[in-house]
Amino acid sequence: MSFKRRQYPFHLIEPKWQRHWASEETFRAWNPREERPADHPFTLRHGSTALPPKYYVLDMFPYPSGQGLHVGHPEGYTATDILARYRRALGYNVLHPMGWDAFGLPAEQYAVKTGQHPRKTTEENISNFRRQIKSLGFSYDWSREINTTDPDYFKWTQWIFLKLYQSWFNPEPNKAEPIDSLKIPDEISSPAETRNYRDEHRLAYISEAPVNWCPELGTVLANEEVIDGKSEVGGFPVIRKPMRQWMLRITAYADRLLEDLVPLDWSSSLKEMQRNWIGRSEGAEVQFSLGSSDRQMPVFTTRPDTLFGATYMVFAPEHSLIDELIPEEWPEGIPDGWKTGGISGSEPKTNPKEAIRFYREYASKKSDLERTDLAKEKTGIFTGAYALNPVNQEKIPIWIADYVLISYGTGAIMAVPAHDSRDLEFARQFNLPVREVVKSPENEDSIGFTGNGTSINSGMLTGMATPDAKKTIIAWLEENGKGRKTIQFKLRDWLFSRQRYWGEPFPIAWDENGHECLTEESLPLLPPDLEDYHPTKEGQPPLARATEWLNLPDGKRRETNTMPQWAGSCWYYLRYLDPSNQQALCDPAVENYWMGTIPESEESSSPPKGIVSKGIDLYVGGAEHAVLHLLYARFWHKVLFDLGLVSTSEPFFKLVNQGLIMGEDGQKMSKSRGNVISPDEIVLDYGADSFRLYEMFIGPLEMVKPWNTKGVEGVYRFLGRVWRLFIDEKAEKEFNQKCVSGQADPDQLLEVIQLDFRISNAPPTKEQTKSLHACIQKTTEDLDGMRFNTAISALMIFINEAMTWSERPAKILVEFLKLLQPFAPHLAEELFKKLIESRLLSPENESTGSISGLSYQPWPEFNRDLLIEDEWLMPIQINGKLRDRVTVPTGASKEDLETAALASEKIQKLIEGKQVRKVIVVPRKLVNIAITS
RNA sequence: GCCGGUGUGGCGGAAUUGGCAGACGCAAGGGACUUAAAAUCCCUCGGGGGGUGACCUCCAUGUGAGUUCGAGUCUCACCACCGGCACCA
């Protein structure tokens, strides 16, 4: 940029005001009963006793990566900052905090490579992120900055884990309760059994289930972190492996997580994603008796009405019940195709045991990737065993196949190939019988029909419509003890442990009897320092290397897993409320003020406009967290709510996902594509105000949009025009010379600059007032609707008009600065200061000057009456096509408008000789004349 | 495959409950200022056709139907792109 003259001295203005805001603590958010300095602008506006209503506007806090920010990161931050500043102007007590989600894999991987402690890497990255974010002039309350890797912070993450550990989910009140309230059944007597029973009911419990193990990363991953059989981080292969893991009982909350979505102000697509993830489906559990034994096997189906069409049964390969069923020899007359597994090149197996061993091995070797990729070709093998269909006692073969998942439903299905596409595919592969039991309404071939129709070939169900058939068969099953209505969820319990170093250690110790939790008083439990961050040779997590840390004096051993990165972000929005509280994760009164539904008793009597919502008023972040973070955080919040620690059942009342900003090539910004643009270069060339403005002007917040640095120049030119509207050219020339030559203090340099001589205390003209009020109206309405791009265009329109004025009334300009302030705060502050110092404002506006700075100036209000024109240009259409425009008085009646339209010469000519069928008059819009052609 | 979203000039995007399509900005072209350039200011800027001219006229919001006095906006079908889920019985 050295080759171009600056539009205005943003390089002096921006650091100046950032320093001012920091030293004044302009953006401190005040907690109830917190003492406020008398000269703070908040106090000057609101007094020192009452607190106005709160507005909590939150950004998803970043993971501070080594690469620093790119221009996509601050998109949401800019939007929330504009709204934070707008709400302050409206008179709210605004909480707008920032912090760091700093545990995580990249710092650890760097440590593995270099031996540098992840804490060091993390701190370096944080200070770079902080520098970048601060350079953009966001109005964060930095006194509330948090860091998930800070022991003062993760102490409370561990504390919440203890709460989870010490709670169970009581299905009766449908909420979590302390584990002591869990009744131990009478048949359980021994201490060991009692202990087991408790441990099995905790919200945090141990499971041996197969997990997603990533050998490359040396850790297990949650289902959510595995994408197409590869790790979300790094894209390494993931295999299934049984391991001892901590789980969190999120499934207990499935119903509440689903139901409580309804009142939230979230986009429907986001809610839908959560609903799909939770995956509630209604159906029935049906008991099949297993051939030779008197055992029963339940299966889950959403289509119990098709029970008569069940021609075989399939178990998941991992299902252990199979072992008890398989015969020594193949039954008579089994086709060889049933014995091969459907795997190319495989020979028929000699007996069922061999077949099952073979198939299990085959299935377990498949990675998740292959399991989905090879989905086109179904595989499976006959077990030699049979089951009895409860409705007709028909003997049907039992298979194992990997298209049936061990983790969903009962791990086994009844297969109805005629009316389920997967079963049909499988049946065709192995020549299994297909029996039609639902007639499609179109009366076509009903094989493969999966919708609602009419039952056929189905005993007592025959002739019934699908919904009736479902009800009837469920009633029959319940009466006969063969099944019941049930509900299944796709949601699984949350795999909560990781074999990593750089995460919160579990406050848990083990002995030969099992696990016990540490006391609350012993928290935080710090991770030990290590030389080597690799997992051990035995596949133990890196913490197992810290022998001193590991072994406790009483012979117990510490848990060596750590918590996943999601843990810290599950509750950070609560810590912001009371970030340095040593006694509690958050003071209840403070929590209630910022998050609660009940207004503080010290509430001001005249609340500003807008609704007072529950929880966080606005949460902005990327859609990539639509299921994981948002579901986990909602889950934790509900547990805390059940335990009486927070006052709302949902944390995020309104949530908006910002769209991605793509690179200039239209591709996703990434280091490998080389299309990353850093805010640093933009701030250097055009200043933070231009950067903020462009981020918002580029398009609607929620949309995906490409970056174009040329576009920054457009908004930069706009700010240049704002500057020139206020500033005297001659004084600026002097200033520029001093800038080039002198070593003078920047703040003094800015003093040289004087207002333009056309700015005066002259009374505004009608036109000028109208321009202003149109701008106020548009800006206000657009901010309320988060339409930042059109709000900015309204500001541009005002400036384009104001540039043509020969008299520039200070009274008008000061109001404009209040509108500009949320978007371009540095420039607005500087010009506001000049205007105040000029003493051009009339006495009733002088009160404006008693509050220092712009941040707490009341938001301008518009007067609709001023916007009404005396007359307007009314379009006249004939058959919907624009034919003429005539000027009409604003208050004209419908009759007058019709007369005026028909009086137009052009219209007269066009309707001459035609029959006017109808004249539609829409006041304030148009007149349309329908004629016959 | 299922669910959700989006299709408007050369580009990013505007268009209250259906009511003047293209606000605002970028790019482009022309002009003023300048020795020159940059910056700034002014003008033009969806496409076709017509007029010396203020203008006139036809066609245009992914495609095709429909509802309506009137459709970018509502309905139906289809196409393209983006995002999510993906053997969940």
mmCIF file with all atom_site columns, N, CA, C and O in Angstrom, chain A residues 21 25-29 57-60 62 73-74 76-78 80-81 84-85 88 95-100 133-134 136-145 576:
data_model
loop_
_atom_site.group_PDB
_atom_site.id
_atom_site.type_symbol
_atom_site.label_atom_id
_atom_site.label_alt_id
_atom_site.label_comp_id
_atom_site.label_asym_id
_atom_site.label_entity_id
_atom_site.label_seq_id
_atom_site.pdbx_PDB_ins_code
_atom_site.Cartn_x
_atom_site.Cartn_y
_atom_site.Cartn_z
_atom_site.occupancy
_atom_site.B_iso_or_equiv
_atom_site.pdbx_formal_charge
_atom_site.auth_seq_id
_atom_site.auth_comp_id
_atom_site.auth_asym_id
_atom_site.auth_atom_id
_atom_site.pdbx_PDB_model_num
ATOM 1   N N  . TRP A 1 21  ? -9.859  2.453   24.708 1.00 0.00 ? 21  TRP A N  1
ATOM 2   C CA . TRP A 1 21  ? -10.866 1.501   25.205 1.00 0.00 ? 21  TRP A CA 1
ATOM 3   C C  . TRP A 1 21  ? -10.278 0.577   26.261 1.00 0.00 ? 21  TRP A C  1
ATOM 4   O O  . TRP A 1 21  ? -10.940 0.222   27.227 1.00 0.00 ? 21  TRP A O  1
ATOM 5   N N  . GLU A 1 25  ? -11.381 0.681   30.114 1.00 0.00 ? 25  GLU A N  1
ATOM 6   C CA . GLU A 1 25  ? -12.185 -0.543  30.287 1.00 0.00 ? 25  GLU A CA 1
ATOM 7   C C  . GLU A 1 25  ? -13.613 -0.288  29.826 1.00 0.00 ? 25  GLU A C  1
ATOM 8   O O  . GLU A 1 25  ? -14.586 -0.650  30.492 1.00 0.00 ? 25  GLU A O  1
ATOM 9   N N  . THR A 1 26  ? -13.698 0.328   28.665 1.00 0.00 ? 26  THR A N  1
ATOM 10  C CA . THR A 1 26  ? -14.986 0.764   28.139 1.00 0.00 ? 26  THR A CA 1
ATOM 11  C C  . THR A 1 26  ? -15.995 -0.373  28.070 1.00 0.00 ? 26  THR A C  1
ATOM 12  O O  . THR A 1 26  ? -17.188 -0.173  28.294 1.00 0.00 ? 26  THR A O  1
ATOM 13  N N  . PHE A 1 27  ? -15.519 -1.565  27.761 1.00 0.00 ? 27  PHE A N  1
ATOM 14  C CA . PHE A 1 27  ? -16.457 -2.651  27.458 1.00 0.00 ? 27  PHE A CA 1
ATOM 15  C C  . PHE A 1 27  ? -16.606 -3.652  28.597 1.00 0.00 ? 27  PHE A C  1
ATOM 16  O O  . PHE A 1 27  ? -17.081 -4.766  28.387 1.00 0.00 ? 27  PHE A O  1
ATOM 17  N N  . ARG A 1 28  ? -16.195 -3.241  29.797 1.00 0.00 ? 28  ARG A N  1
ATOM 18  C CA . ARG A 1 28  ? -16.457 -4.078  30.962 1.00 0.00 ? 28  ARG A CA 1
ATOM 19  C C  . ARG A 1 28  ? -17.949 -4.343  31.053 1.00 0.00 ? 28  ARG A C  1
ATOM 20  O O  . ARG A 1 28  ? -18.767 -3.436  30.946 1.00 0.00 ? 28  ARG A O  1
ATOM 21  N N  . ALA A 1 29  ? -18.304 -5.589  31.246 1.00 0.00 ? 29  ALA A N  1
ATOM 22  C CA . ALA A 1 29  ? -19.707 -5.915  31.516 1.00 0.00 ? 29  ALA A CA 1
ATOM 23  C C  . ALA A 1 29  ? -19.841 -6.026  33.026 1.00 0.00 ? 29  ALA A C  1
ATOM 24  O O  . ALA A 1 29  ? -18.975 -6.601  33.679 1.00 0.00 ? 29  ALA A O  1
ATOM 25  N N  . VAL A 1 57  ? -24.107 -11.835 24.224 1.00 0.00 ? 57  VAL A N  1
ATOM 26  C CA . VAL A 1 57  ? -23.835 -12.180 22.821 1.00 0.00 ? 57  VAL A CA 1
ATOM 27  C C  . VAL A 1 57  ? -22.477 -12.869 22.745 1.00 0.00 ? 57  VAL A C  1
ATOM 28  O O  . VAL A 1 57  ? -21.460 -12.322 23.159 1.00 0.00 ? 57  VAL A O  1
ATOM 29  N N  . LEU A 1 58  ? -22.506 -14.095 22.257 1.00 0.00 ? 58  LEU A N  1
ATOM 30  C CA . LEU A 1 58  ? -21.354 -14.992 22.374 1.00 0.00 ? 58  LEU A CA 1
ATOM 31  C C  . LEU A 1 58  ? -20.861 -15.485 21.021 1.00 0.00 ? 58  LEU A C  1
ATOM 32  O O  . LEU A 1 58  ? -21.656 -15.827 20.136 1.00 0.00 ? 58  LEU A O  1
ATOM 33  N N  . ASP A 1 59  ? -19.544 -15.512 20.891 1.00 0.00 ? 59  ASP A N  1
ATOM 34  C CA . ASP A 1 59  ? -18.913 -16.162 19.737 1.00 0.00 ? 59  ASP A CA 1
ATOM 35  C C  . ASP A 1 59  ? -18.450 -17.540 20.147 1.00 0.00 ? 59  ASP A C  1
ATOM 36  O O  . ASP A 1 59  ? -18.084 -17.764 21.297 1.00 0.00 ? 59  ASP A O  1
ATOM 37  N N  . MET A 1 60  ? -18.450 -18.471 19.197 1.00 0.00 ? 60  MET A N  1
ATOM 38  C CA . MET A 1 60  ? -17.789 -19.741 19.460 1.00 0.00 ? 60  MET A CA 1
ATOM 39  C C  . MET A 1 60  ? -16.305 -19.447 19.578 1.00 0.00 ? 60  MET A C  1
ATOM 40  O O  . MET A 1 60  ? -15.703 -18.894 18.664 1.00 0.00 ? 60  MET A O  1
ATOM 41  N N  . PRO A 1 62  ? -12.311 -19.703 19.641 1.00 0.00 ? 62  PRO A N  1
ATOM 42  C CA . PRO A 1 62  ? -11.495 -20.426 18.664 1.00 0.00 ? 62  PRO A CA 1
ATOM 43  C C  . PRO A 1 62  ? -10.513 -21.391 19.311 1.00 0.00 ? 62  PRO A C  1
ATOM 44  O O  . PRO A 1 62  ? -10.119 -21.217 20.470 1.00 0.00 ? 62  PRO A O  1
ATOM 45  N N  . HIS A 1 73  ? -12.369 -16.404 10.009 1.00 0.00 ? 73  HIS A N  1
ATOM 46  C CA . HIS A 1 73  ? -12.621 -16.432 11.454 1.00 0.00 ? 73  HIS A CA 1
ATOM 47  C C  . HIS A 1 73  ? -13.396 -15.216 11.963 1.00 0.00 ? 73  HIS A C  1
ATOM 48  O O  . HIS A 1 73  ? -14.359 -15.365 12.699 1.00 0.00 ? 73  HIS A O  1
ATOM 49  N N  . PRO A 1 74  ? -12.951 -14.005 11.616 1.00 0.00 ? 74  PRO A N  1
ATOM 50  C CA . PRO A 1 74  ? -13.587 -12.848 12.266 1.00 0.00 ? 74  PRO A CA 1
ATOM 51  C C  . PRO A 1 74  ? -14.933 -12.478 11.664 1.00 0.00 ? 74  PRO A C  1
ATOM 52  O O  . PRO A 1 74  ? -15.498 -11.465 12.045 1.00 0.00 ? 74  PRO A O  1
ATOM 53  N N  . GLY A 1 76  ? -17.941 -13.999 11.992 1.00 0.00 ? 76  GLY A N  1
ATOM 54  C CA . GLY A 1 76  ? -18.919 -14.054 13.073 1.00 0.00 ? 76  GLY A CA 1
ATOM 55  C C  . GLY A 1 76  ? -18.586 -13.058 14.175 1.00 0.00 ? 76  GLY A C  1
ATOM 56  O O  . GLY A 1 76  ? -19.473 -12.418 14.742 1.00 0.00 ? 76  GLY A O  1
ATOM 57  N N  . TYR A 1 77  ? -17.276 -12.912 14.456 1.00 0.00 ? 77  TYR A N  1
ATOM 58  C CA . TYR A 1 77  ? -16.875 -11.990 15.521 1.00 0.00 ? 77  TYR A CA 1
ATOM 59  C C  . TYR A 1 77  ? -17.287 -10.556 15.178 1.00 0.00 ? 77  TYR A C  1
ATOM 60  O O  . TYR A 1 77  ? -17.632 -9.770  16.059 1.00 0.00 ? 77  TYR A O  1
ATOM 61  N N  . THR A 1 78  ? -17.179 -10.224 13.888 1.00 0.00 ? 78  THR A N  1
ATOM 62  C CA . THR A 1 78  ? -17.550 -8.866  13.482 1.00 0.00 ? 78  THR A CA 1
ATOM 63  C C  . THR A 1 78  ? -19.055 -8.660  13.650 1.00 0.00 ? 78  THR A C  1
ATOM 64  O O  . THR A 1 78  ? -19.501 -7.643  14.174 1.00 0.00 ? 78  THR A O  1
ATOM 65  N N  . THR A 1 80  ? -21.112 -10.219 15.695 1.00 0.00 ? 80  THR A N  1
ATOM 66  C CA . THR A 1 80  ? -21.504 -10.116 17.101 1.00 0.00 ? 80  THR A CA 1
ATOM 67  C C  . THR A 1 80  ? -21.014 -8.800  17.702 1.00 0.00 ? 80  THR A C  1
ATOM 68  O O  . THR A 1 80  ? -21.679 -8.228  18.564 1.00 0.00 ? 80  THR A O  1
ATOM 69  N N  . ASP A 1 81  ? -19.872 -8.326  17.243 1.00 0.00 ? 81  ASP A N  1
ATOM 70  C CA . ASP A 1 81  ? -19.380 -7.077  17.804 1.00 0.00 ? 81  ASP A CA 1
ATOM 71  C C  . ASP A 1 81  ? -20.277 -5.912  17.423 1.00 0.00 ? 81  ASP A C  1
ATOM 72  O O  . ASP A 1 81  ? -20.559 -5.040  18.238 1.00 0.00 ? 81  ASP A O  1
ATOM 73  N N  . ALA A 1 84  ? -23.183 -6.192  19.612 1.00 0.00 ? 84  ALA A N  1
ATOM 74  C CA . ALA A 1 84  ? -22.855 -5.834  20.991 1.00 0.00 ? 84  ALA A CA 1
ATOM 75  C C  . ALA A 1 84  ? -22.845 -4.314  21.131 1.00 0.00 ? 84  ALA A C  1
ATOM 76  O O  . ALA A 1 84  ? -23.418 -3.750  22.070 1.00 0.00 ? 84  ALA A O  1
ATOM 77  N N  . ARG A 1 85  ? -22.229 -3.641  20.192 1.00 0.00 ? 85  ARG A N  1
ATOM 78  C CA . ARG A 1 85  ? -22.161 -2.181  20.241 1.00 0.00 ? 85  ARG A CA 1
ATOM 79  C C  . ARG A 1 85  ? -23.545 -1.562  20.050 1.00 0.00 ? 85  ARG A C  1
ATOM 80  O O  . ARG A 1 85  ? -23.890 -0.558  20.702 1.00 0.00 ? 85  ARG A O  1
ATOM 81  N N  . ARG A 1 88  ? -25.447 -1.971  23.298 1.00 0.00 ? 88  ARG A N  1
ATOM 82  C CA . ARG A 1 88  ? -24.985 -1.015  24.305 1.00 0.00 ? 88  ARG A CA 1
ATOM 83  C C  . ARG A 1 88  ? -25.635 0.335   24.062 1.00 0.00 ? 88  ARG A C  1
ATOM 84  O O  . ARG A 1 88  ? -26.095 0.995   24.985 1.00 0.00 ? 88  ARG A O  1
ATOM 85  N N  . LEU A 1 95  ? -22.872 -8.423  27.647 1.00 0.00 ? 95  LEU A N  1
ATOM 86  C CA . LEU A 1 95  ? -21.765 -9.336  27.937 1.00 0.00 ? 95  LEU A CA 1
ATOM 87  C C  . LEU A 1 95  ? -21.251 -9.891  26.617 1.00 0.00 ? 95  LEU A C  1
ATOM 88  O O  . LEU A 1 95  ? -21.988 -10.562 25.886 1.00 0.00 ? 95  LEU A O  1
ATOM 89  N N  . HIS A 1 96  ? -20.018 -9.575  26.309 1.00 0.00 ? 96  HIS A N  1
ATOM 90  C CA . HIS A 1 96  ? -19.434 -9.986  25.025 1.00 0.00 ? 96  HIS A CA 1
ATOM 91  C C  . HIS A 1 96  ? -17.999 -10.426 25.279 1.00 0.00 ? 96  HIS A C  1
ATOM 92  O O  . HIS A 1 96  ? -17.083 -9.611  25.279 1.00 0.00 ? 96  HIS A O  1
ATOM 93  N N  . PRO A 1 97  ? -17.808 -11.715 25.546 1.00 0.00 ? 97  PRO A N  1
ATOM 94  C CA . PRO A 1 97  ? -16.503 -12.207 25.967 1.00 0.00 ? 97  PRO A CA 1
ATOM 95  C C  . PRO A 1 97  ? -15.781 -13.026 24.891 1.00 0.00 ? 97  PRO A C  1
ATOM 96  O O  . PRO A 1 97  ? -16.368 -13.406 23.881 1.00 0.00 ? 97  PRO A O  1
ATOM 97  N N  . MET A 1 98  ? -14.527 -13.297 25.135 1.00 0.00 ? 98  MET A N  1
ATOM 98  C CA . MET A 1 98  ? -13.708 -14.104 24.217 1.00 0.00 ? 98  MET A CA 1
ATOM 99  C C  . MET A 1 98  ? -12.742 -14.948 25.033 1.00 0.00 ? 98  MET A C  1
ATOM 100 O O  . MET A 1 98  ? -12.335 -14.562 26.132 1.00 0.00 ? 98  MET A O  1
ATOM 101 N N  . GLY A 1 99  ? -12.402 -16.103 24.493 1.00 0.00 ? 99  GLY A N  1
ATOM 102 C CA . GLY A 1 99  ? -11.468 -16.988 25.188 1.00 0.00 ? 99  GLY A CA 1
ATOM 103 C C  . GLY A 1 99  ? -10.883 -18.013 24.235 1.00 0.00 ? 99  GLY A C  1
ATOM 104 O O  . GLY A 1 99  ? -11.022 -17.887 23.021 1.00 0.00 ? 99  GLY A O  1
ATOM 105 N N  . TRP A 1 100 ? -10.265 -19.037 24.792 1.00 0.00 ? 100 TRP A N  1
ATOM 106 C CA . TRP A 1 100 ? -9.470  -19.969 23.978 1.00 0.00 ? 100 TRP A CA 1
ATOM 107 C C  . TRP A 1 100 ? -9.789  -21.416 24.297 1.00 0.00 ? 100 TRP A C  1
ATOM 108 O O  . TRP A 1 100 ? -9.718  -21.839 25.441 1.00 0.00 ? 100 TRP A O  1
ATOM 109 N N  . ILE A 1 133 ? -6.946  -10.564 17.028 1.00 0.00 ? 133 ILE A N  1
ATOM 110 C CA . ILE A 1 133 ? -8.329  -10.225 17.337 1.00 0.00 ? 133 ILE A CA 1
ATOM 111 C C  . ILE A 1 133 ? -8.415  -8.804  17.890 1.00 0.00 ? 133 ILE A C  1
ATOM 112 O O  . ILE A 1 133 ? -9.290  -8.029  17.517 1.00 0.00 ? 133 ILE A O  1
ATOM 113 N N  . LYS A 1 134 ? -7.442  -8.451  18.751 1.00 0.00 ? 134 LYS A N  1
ATOM 114 C CA . LYS A 1 134 ? -7.472  -7.099  19.316 1.00 0.00 ? 134 LYS A CA 1
ATOM 115 C C  . LYS A 1 134 ? -7.275  -6.035  18.246 1.00 0.00 ? 134 LYS A C  1
ATOM 116 O O  . LYS A 1 134 ? -7.799  -4.935  18.357 1.00 0.00 ? 134 LYS A O  1
ATOM 117 N N  . LEU A 1 136 ? -8.590  -5.774  15.576 1.00 0.00 ? 136 LEU A N  1
ATOM 118 C CA . LEU A 1 136 ? -9.811  -5.496  14.829 1.00 0.00 ? 136 LEU A CA 1
ATOM 119 C C  . LEU A 1 136 ? -10.805 -4.640  15.624 1.00 0.00 ? 136 LEU A C  1
ATOM 120 O O  . LEU A 1 136 ? -11.885 -4.327  15.141 1.00 0.00 ? 136 LEU A O  1
ATOM 121 N N  . GLY A 1 137 ? -10.405 -4.292  16.837 1.00 0.00 ? 137 GLY A N  1
ATOM 122 C CA . GLY A 1 137 ? -11.218 -3.353  17.607 1.00 0.00 ? 137 GLY A CA 1
ATOM 123 C C  . GLY A 1 137 ? -12.537 -3.914  18.102 1.00 0.00 ? 137 GLY A C  1
ATOM 124 O O  . GLY A 1 137 ? -13.519 -3.189  18.191 1.00 0.00 ? 137 GLY A O  1
ATOM 125 N N  . PHE A 1 138 ? -12.556 -5.206  18.425 1.00 0.00 ? 138 PHE A N  1
ATOM 126 C CA . PHE A 1 138 ? -13.801 -5.794  18.939 1.00 0.00 ? 138 PHE A CA 1
ATOM 127 C C  . PHE A 1 138 ? -14.016 -5.376  20.388 1.00 0.00 ? 138 PHE A C  1
ATOM 128 O O  . PHE A 1 138 ? -13.058 -5.259  21.154 1.00 0.00 ? 138 PHE A O  1
ATOM 129 N N  . SER A 1 139 ? -15.254 -5.216  20.759 1.00 0.00 ? 139 SER A N  1
ATOM 130 C CA . SER A 1 139 ? -15.558 -4.677  22.090 1.00 0.00 ? 139 SER A CA 1
ATOM 131 C C  . SER A 1 139 ? -15.714 -5.792  23.118 1.00 0.00 ? 139 SER A C  1
ATOM 132 O O  . SER A 1 139 ? -16.690 -5.846  23.854 1.00 0.00 ? 139 SER A O  1
ATOM 133 N N  . TYR A 1 140 ? -14.763 -6.702  23.145 1.00 0.00 ? 140 TYR A N  1
ATOM 134 C CA . TYR A 1 140 ? -14.793 -7.764  24.147 1.00 0.00 ? 140 TYR A CA 1
ATOM 135 C C  . TYR A 1 140 ? -14.454 -7.215  25.523 1.00 0.00 ? 140 TYR A C  1
ATOM 136 O O  . TYR A 1 140 ? -13.662 -6.271  25.649 1.00 0.00 ? 140 TYR A O  1
ATOM 137 N N  . ASP A 1 141 ? -15.018 -7.850  26.520 1.00 0.00 ? 141 ASP A N  1
ATOM 138 C CA . ASP A 1 141 ? -14.623 -7.569  27.895 1.00 0.00 ? 141 ASP A CA 1
ATOM 139 C C  . ASP A 1 141 ? -13.441 -8.480  28.199 1.00 0.00 ? 141 ASP A C  1
ATOM 140 O O  . ASP A 1 141 ? -13.612 -9.626  28.606 1.00 0.00 ? 141 ASP A O  1
ATOM 141 N N  . TRP A 1 142 ? -12.237 -7.956  27.983 1.00 0.00 ? 142 TRP A N  1
ATOM 142 C CA . TRP A 1 142 ? -11.052 -8.818  28.108 1.00 0.00 ? 142 TRP A CA 1
ATOM 143 C C  . TRP A 1 142 ? -10.777 -9.218  29.551 1.00 0.00 ? 142 TRP A C  1
ATOM 144 O O  . TRP A 1 142 ? -9.981  -10.115 29.796 1.00 0.00 ? 142 TRP A O  1
ATOM 145 N N  . SER A 1 143 ? -11.422 -8.578  30.499 1.00 0.00 ? 143 SER A N  1
ATOM 146 C CA . SER A 1 143 ? -11.208 -9.006  31.888 1.00 0.00 ? 143 SER A CA 1
ATOM 147 C C  . SER A 1 143 ? -11.830 -10.376 32.128 1.00 0.00 ? 143 SER A C  1
ATOM 148 O O  . SER A 1 143 ? -11.609 -10.991 33.156 1.00 0.00 ? 143 SER A O  1
ATOM 149 N N  . ARG A 1 144 ? -12.628 -10.853 31.187 1.00 0.00 ? 144 ARG A N  1
ATOM 150 C CA . ARG A 1 144 ? -13.282 -12.154 31.350 1.00 0.00 ? 144 ARG A CA 1
ATOM 151 C C  . ARG A 1 144 ? -12.662 -13.229 30.452 1.00 0.00 ? 144 ARG A C  1
ATOM 152 O O  . ARG A 1 144 ? -13.245 -14.300 30.274 1.00 0.00 ? 144 ARG A O  1
ATOM 153 N N  . GLU A 1 145 ? -11.531 -12.930 29.855 1.00 0.00 ? 145 GLU A N  1
ATOM 154 C CA . GLU A 1 145 ? -10.865 -13.889 28.963 1.00 0.00 ? 145 GLU A CA 1
ATOM 155 C C  . GLU A 1 145 ? -10.632 -15.220 29.689 1.00 0.00 ? 145 GLU A C  1
ATOM 156 O O  . GLU A 1 145 ? -10.163 -15.234 30.822 1.00 0.00 ? 145 GLU A O  1
ATOM 157 N N  . TYR A 1 576 ? -17.523 -17.503 31.650 1.00 0.00 ? 576 TYR A N  1
ATOM 158 C CA . TYR A 1 576 ? -17.412 -16.082 31.319 1.00 0.00 ? 576 TYR A CA 1
ATOM 159 C C  . TYR A 1 576 ? -18.196 -15.215 32.308 1.00 0.00 ? 576 TYR A C  1
ATOM 160 O O  . TYR A 1 576 ? -17.877 -14.057 32.514 1.00 0.00 ? 576 TYR A O  1
#
